[in-house]
Short mmCIF file of C-alpha atoms in Angstrom, two decimals:
data_model
loop_
_atom_site.label_atom_id
_atom_site.label_comp_id
_atom_site.label_asym_id
_atom_site.label_seq_id
_atom_site.Cartn_x
_atom_site.Cartn_y
_atom_site.Cartn_z
CA MET A 1 -20.73 -4.65 2.52
CA SER A 2 -17.12 -2.57 1.20
CA SER A 3 -17.78 1.84 0.68
CA VAL A 4 -14.26 1.15 -0.87
CA ARG A 5 -14.87 1.84 -4.11
CA TRP A 6 -10.27 2.01 -5.52
CA ALA A 7 -7.76 2.10 -2.83
CA TRP A 8 -4.32 3.94 -4.09
CA ILE A 9 -0.57 3.07 -3.37
CA PHE A 10 1.49 6.09 -2.32
CA LEU A 11 4.91 6.25 -2.16
CA ASP A 12 5.94 9.16 -0.51
CA THR A 13 8.91 10.87 -1.27
CA PRO A 14 11.24 13.97 0.75
CA SER A 15 11.58 16.11 -2.82
CA ALA A 16 15.32 16.78 -2.67
CA ASP A 17 15.27 12.50 -3.22
CA ALA A 18 11.94 12.44 -5.15
CA ALA A 19 13.13 12.09 -9.50
CA THR A 20 15.60 8.92 -7.62
CA SER A 21 13.10 7.42 -6.27
CA TRP A 22 9.86 8.19 -8.83
CA ARG A 23 12.78 6.73 -11.40
CA PHE A 24 13.54 3.48 -9.55
CA TRP A 25 10.04 2.00 -8.60
CA ALA A 26 8.92 3.13 -12.74
CA GLN A 27 11.45 0.32 -13.58
CA ALA A 28 10.69 -1.71 -10.85
CA THR A 29 7.46 -1.68 -11.67
CA ALA A 30 8.15 -1.65 -15.18
CA THR A 31 5.84 1.09 -15.51
CA SER A 32 5.59 4.97 -16.99
CA LEU A 33 5.61 7.71 -15.15
CA ALA A 34 2.76 10.04 -15.67
CA PRO A 35 3.13 14.57 -16.52
CA VAL A 36 3.86 15.19 -13.07
CA ARG A 37 0.88 17.23 -12.38
CA GLY A 38 0.53 19.19 -8.96
CA GLU A 39 1.65 22.79 -8.34
CA ASP A 40 5.22 22.20 -7.69
CA GLY A 41 5.15 19.24 -10.01
CA GLU A 42 5.00 17.10 -6.56
CA PHE A 43 2.43 14.44 -7.93
CA SER A 44 2.71 11.54 -10.30
CA THR A 45 1.33 8.11 -10.65
CA LEU A 46 2.54 4.88 -11.85
CA LEU A 47 0.95 3.67 -15.47
CA PRO A 48 0.57 -0.24 -16.13
CA ALA A 49 1.42 -0.84 -20.10
CA ARG A 50 -2.42 -2.27 -19.16
CA GLY A 51 -5.40 -1.83 -17.13
CA ARG A 52 -6.34 1.31 -14.08
CA ALA A 53 -3.67 2.69 -12.41
CA TRP A 54 -3.26 1.99 -8.41
CA VAL A 55 0.09 3.37 -7.21
CA LYS A 56 0.97 7.00 -7.13
CA VAL A 57 4.03 8.52 -5.80
CA GLN A 58 4.84 12.00 -4.34
CA ALA A 59 6.94 14.48 -3.04
CA VAL A 60 6.72 15.63 0.33
CA GLY A 61 8.61 18.19 2.81
CA GLU A 62 9.17 16.27 5.77
CA PRO A 63 11.92 13.78 6.36
CA GLY A 64 11.79 9.80 5.77
CA ALA A 65 10.60 8.35 2.77
CA GLY A 66 6.87 6.25 3.44
CA VAL A 67 3.63 5.17 2.42
CA HIS A 68 0.08 5.91 2.98
CA LEU A 69 -3.20 4.74 1.43
CA ASP A 70 -6.01 6.40 0.04
CA LEU A 71 -9.33 4.76 -0.03
CA ASP A 72 -11.90 6.15 -2.79
CA VAL A 73 -15.68 6.20 -1.79
CA ASP A 74 -19.12 8.05 -3.03
CA ASP A 75 -19.08 10.22 0.68
CA VAL A 76 -16.41 11.58 2.07
CA GLY A 77 -17.53 13.28 4.55
CA ALA A 78 -19.85 10.67 5.76
CA GLU A 79 -17.15 8.01 5.55
CA ALA A 80 -14.57 10.46 7.28
CA ALA A 81 -17.17 10.78 10.46
CA ARG A 82 -17.50 6.58 10.50
CA ALA A 83 -14.38 6.25 10.45
CA GLU A 84 -13.99 8.91 13.41
CA ALA A 85 -16.56 6.96 14.86
CA LEU A 86 -14.08 3.67 14.24
CA GLY A 87 -11.50 5.45 16.48
CA ALA A 88 -9.85 7.89 13.31
CA VAL A 89 -7.93 10.56 14.05
CA ARG A 90 -8.47 13.65 11.61
CA VAL A 91 -5.86 15.23 10.64
CA GLY A 92 -6.72 17.65 7.75
CA ALA A 93 -9.10 18.32 4.55
CA ILE A 94 -8.43 19.32 0.97
CA GLY A 95 -11.55 21.44 -0.08
CA ASP A 96 -14.46 18.81 0.59
CA THR A 97 -13.03 15.78 -1.66
CA VAL A 98 -10.12 15.13 0.30
CA VAL A 99 -9.74 13.69 4.58
CA ILE A 100 -6.22 12.88 6.06
CA LEU A 101 -7.10 10.51 9.13
CA ARG A 102 -4.74 8.45 10.86
CA SER A 103 -5.78 4.81 11.71
CA PRO A 104 -6.08 4.25 16.01
CA GLY A 105 -2.44 3.46 16.16
CA GLY A 106 -1.50 6.02 14.00
CA PHE A 107 -0.84 4.95 10.39
CA THR A 108 -1.71 7.92 7.86
CA PHE A 109 -4.40 7.65 4.90
CA CYS A 110 -6.80 9.40 2.97
CA LEU A 111 -10.60 8.94 2.08
CA THR A 112 -10.64 10.86 -1.59
CA THR A 113 -14.03 11.15 -3.67
CA TRP A 114 -13.95 8.17 -5.61
CA ASP A 115 -14.19 9.90 -9.69
CA GLY A 116 -16.53 6.80 -11.07
CA ASP A 117 -14.68 4.87 -13.36
CA ASP A 118 -15.44 1.61 -13.23
CA THR A 119 -13.65 0.51 -16.17
CA GLY A 120 -12.76 -3.06 -14.03
CA GLY A 121 -10.00 -4.51 -12.23
CA PRO A 122 -6.56 -3.79 -13.33
CA VAL A 123 -5.19 -6.21 -16.60
CA ARG A 124 -2.42 -8.55 -14.07
CA GLU A 125 -2.67 -11.32 -16.12
CA GLY A 126 1.74 -12.07 -16.99
CA LEU A 127 2.86 -9.71 -15.32
CA PRO A 128 6.26 -11.49 -13.12
CA VAL A 129 5.52 -8.59 -10.24
CA ALA A 130 3.10 -6.56 -9.05
CA LEU A 131 3.08 -4.11 -6.36
CA ASP A 132 -0.05 -4.90 -4.97
CA GLN A 133 0.05 -4.80 -1.27
CA VAL A 134 1.16 -2.53 1.62
CA CYS A 135 1.68 -4.27 5.00
CA LEU A 136 0.90 -2.55 8.27
CA ASP A 137 3.31 -2.94 11.19
CA VAL A 138 1.86 -2.91 14.16
CA PRO A 139 3.13 -2.34 18.06
CA ARG A 140 1.90 -5.38 20.19
CA ALA A 141 -0.32 -2.81 22.51
CA ALA A 142 -1.65 -1.47 19.37
CA TRP A 143 -3.22 -5.00 17.64
CA ASP A 144 -6.82 -5.37 18.49
CA ALA A 145 -7.20 -2.10 18.03
CA GLU A 146 -6.43 -1.51 14.50
CA VAL A 147 -7.05 -4.46 13.56
CA ARG A 148 -10.69 -4.31 14.66
CA PHE A 149 -10.46 -1.05 12.91
CA TRP A 150 -9.13 -1.69 9.72
CA GLU A 151 -11.65 -4.69 9.17
CA ALA A 152 -14.40 -1.92 10.03
CA LEU A 153 -13.21 0.53 8.04
CA THR A 154 -13.10 -1.29 4.43
CA GLY A 155 -15.73 -4.11 5.54
CA TRP A 156 -13.36 -6.51 3.98
CA GLU A 157 -13.07 -10.35 5.17
CA LEU A 158 -10.28 -10.58 8.53
CA ARG A 159 -7.94 -13.83 7.94
CA ASP A 160 -5.48 -15.06 9.75
CA SER A 161 -1.80 -15.59 7.48
CA ASP A 162 -0.06 -19.12 6.94
CA GLU A 163 2.67 -17.33 8.63
CA PRO A 164 2.44 -16.65 12.36
CA GLY A 165 1.61 -13.01 13.56
CA PHE A 166 0.22 -11.88 10.35
CA ALA A 167 -3.62 -11.38 9.23
CA TYR A 168 -4.79 -9.91 6.26
CA LEU A 169 -8.09 -8.38 4.81
CA VAL A 170 -9.83 -10.12 1.38
CA ARG A 171 -9.57 -7.14 -1.36
CA PRO A 172 -12.58 -7.29 -3.21
CA PRO A 173 -11.91 -8.74 -6.51
CA ASP A 174 -11.66 -6.08 -8.69
CA LEU A 175 -9.24 -4.20 -6.11
CA ALA A 176 -5.53 -4.42 -7.43
CA VAL A 177 -4.95 -2.76 -3.21
CA ARG A 178 -4.96 -5.80 -0.19
CA LEU A 179 -4.35 -4.78 3.00
CA LEU A 180 -1.61 -6.69 5.60
CA LEU A 181 -1.10 -6.74 8.82
CA GLN A 182 2.50 -7.54 10.83
CA ARG A 183 2.63 -7.96 14.63
CA LEU A 184 5.25 -6.07 15.84
CA ASP A 185 7.99 -7.71 18.66
CA GLU A 186 7.87 -4.45 20.18
CA ASP A 187 5.67 -3.52 22.30
CA ASP A 188 4.70 -0.29 21.61
CA GLY A 189 5.25 2.88 19.38
CA PRO A 190 3.40 4.51 16.31
CA VAL A 191 1.84 1.78 13.47
CA ARG A 192 4.06 2.24 10.36
CA GLY A 193 3.82 0.70 6.92
CA HIS A 194 5.63 -0.72 4.28
CA VAL A 195 5.02 -1.47 0.89
CA ASP A 196 5.12 -5.75 -0.66
CA LEU A 197 6.14 -7.16 -3.81
CA ALA A 198 4.59 -10.48 -5.16
CA CYS A 199 7.37 -12.26 -7.46
CA ALA A 200 6.82 -15.08 -9.83
CA ASP A 201 11.21 -16.03 -8.90
CA ARG A 202 11.70 -13.77 -5.88
CA GLY A 203 15.88 -14.79 -6.46
CA ALA A 204 14.83 -12.80 -10.28
CA GLU A 205 13.60 -9.97 -8.95
CA THR A 206 16.03 -9.62 -5.63
CA ALA A 207 18.83 -9.79 -8.68
CA ARG A 208 17.32 -7.44 -11.32
CA HIS A 209 16.15 -4.67 -8.42
CA VAL A 210 19.42 -5.03 -7.17
CA SER A 211 20.62 -3.91 -10.89
CA LEU A 212 18.51 -0.62 -10.33
CA GLY A 213 20.15 -0.50 -7.08
CA ALA A 214 17.96 -1.48 -4.63
CA ARG A 215 19.51 -4.17 -1.79
CA VAL A 216 19.26 -7.08 0.78
CA VAL A 217 19.19 -5.53 3.70
CA ARG A 218 17.86 -9.54 5.27
CA GLU A 219 16.45 -12.66 3.79
CA HIS A 220 13.50 -14.67 5.41
CA ARG A 221 11.96 -17.95 3.74
CA TYR A 222 8.65 -16.17 2.24
CA TRP A 223 10.31 -13.01 1.35
CA THR A 224 13.11 -11.01 1.08
CA VAL A 225 13.75 -7.24 2.94
CA MET A 226 15.18 -4.48 0.52
CA ALA A 227 15.81 -0.44 0.54
CA ASP A 228 15.76 0.74 -2.58
CA PRO A 229 18.20 3.45 -3.64
CA VAL A 230 16.50 6.63 -1.57
CA GLY A 231 16.42 4.24 2.01
CA ARG A 232 12.43 3.50 1.60
CA VAL A 233 12.34 -0.54 3.16
CA TYR A 234 9.80 -2.73 1.36
CA CYS A 235 9.59 -6.40 0.82
CA LEU A 236 10.08 -8.84 -2.68
CA THR A 237 7.20 -11.64 -1.55
CA SER A 238 6.62 -14.80 -2.92
CA ARG A 239 2.42 -14.33 -2.90
CA SER A 240 1.65 -15.00 -7.14
CA PRO A 241 1.41 -11.49 -8.91
CA GLN A 242 -1.43 -12.73 -10.99
CA PRO A 243 -4.67 -11.63 -10.04
CA PRO A 244 -6.90 -14.44 -8.01
CA PRO A 245 -9.15 -17.13 -9.98
CA GLY A 246 -12.93 -15.80 -10.29
CA PRO A 247 -15.60 -17.79 -8.61
#
């Protein structure tokens, strides 16, 4: 059984580029920015018109735009200890409500205290696009350990994708965030991550993102690799943005 109560996608952007990045992603996802928070105004949330939010933005000091996951759980201390037993490395903590870790392959994520909000999953019906997936880019040497780790940590069912070199974890129906793993051609190196958007019309979304300041990096059969105005690589995919049908 999964211990994950809610999952957040965090878009991390160097402070100098944060305003440009945040504006782009609010427009690209048809959301609005919540009032900034944090001691230096370094956080905000992308608020959908309806339903619960699942994407946050953060201004950081490190160079390069990236992504990380926050997993809300009931008992952060116990879940952090379990993650370490599964092969994660503890990086730090913020009080007793946030523990920062790295997966066995080096991908940063946080375990955070669930706020008790159980008002239901996100309302996504009718949306032409949804930023709903984090794809972990995994070198070959790290593949087996990384896949086992995320399957055990989340408790979500692992399935092979129809596309060779990919596997995904089946998210619970009341969660917005999906986790995909891609086996890279490179032999070694750290596990990285990027975000994917599900599109009702990938061609139309590609044109719209370009009009907002993104650029096309390369085209594939089922996805288009893009770079946002601050250089963050992401993908537009031909998956349906609608939630899966209920039982």
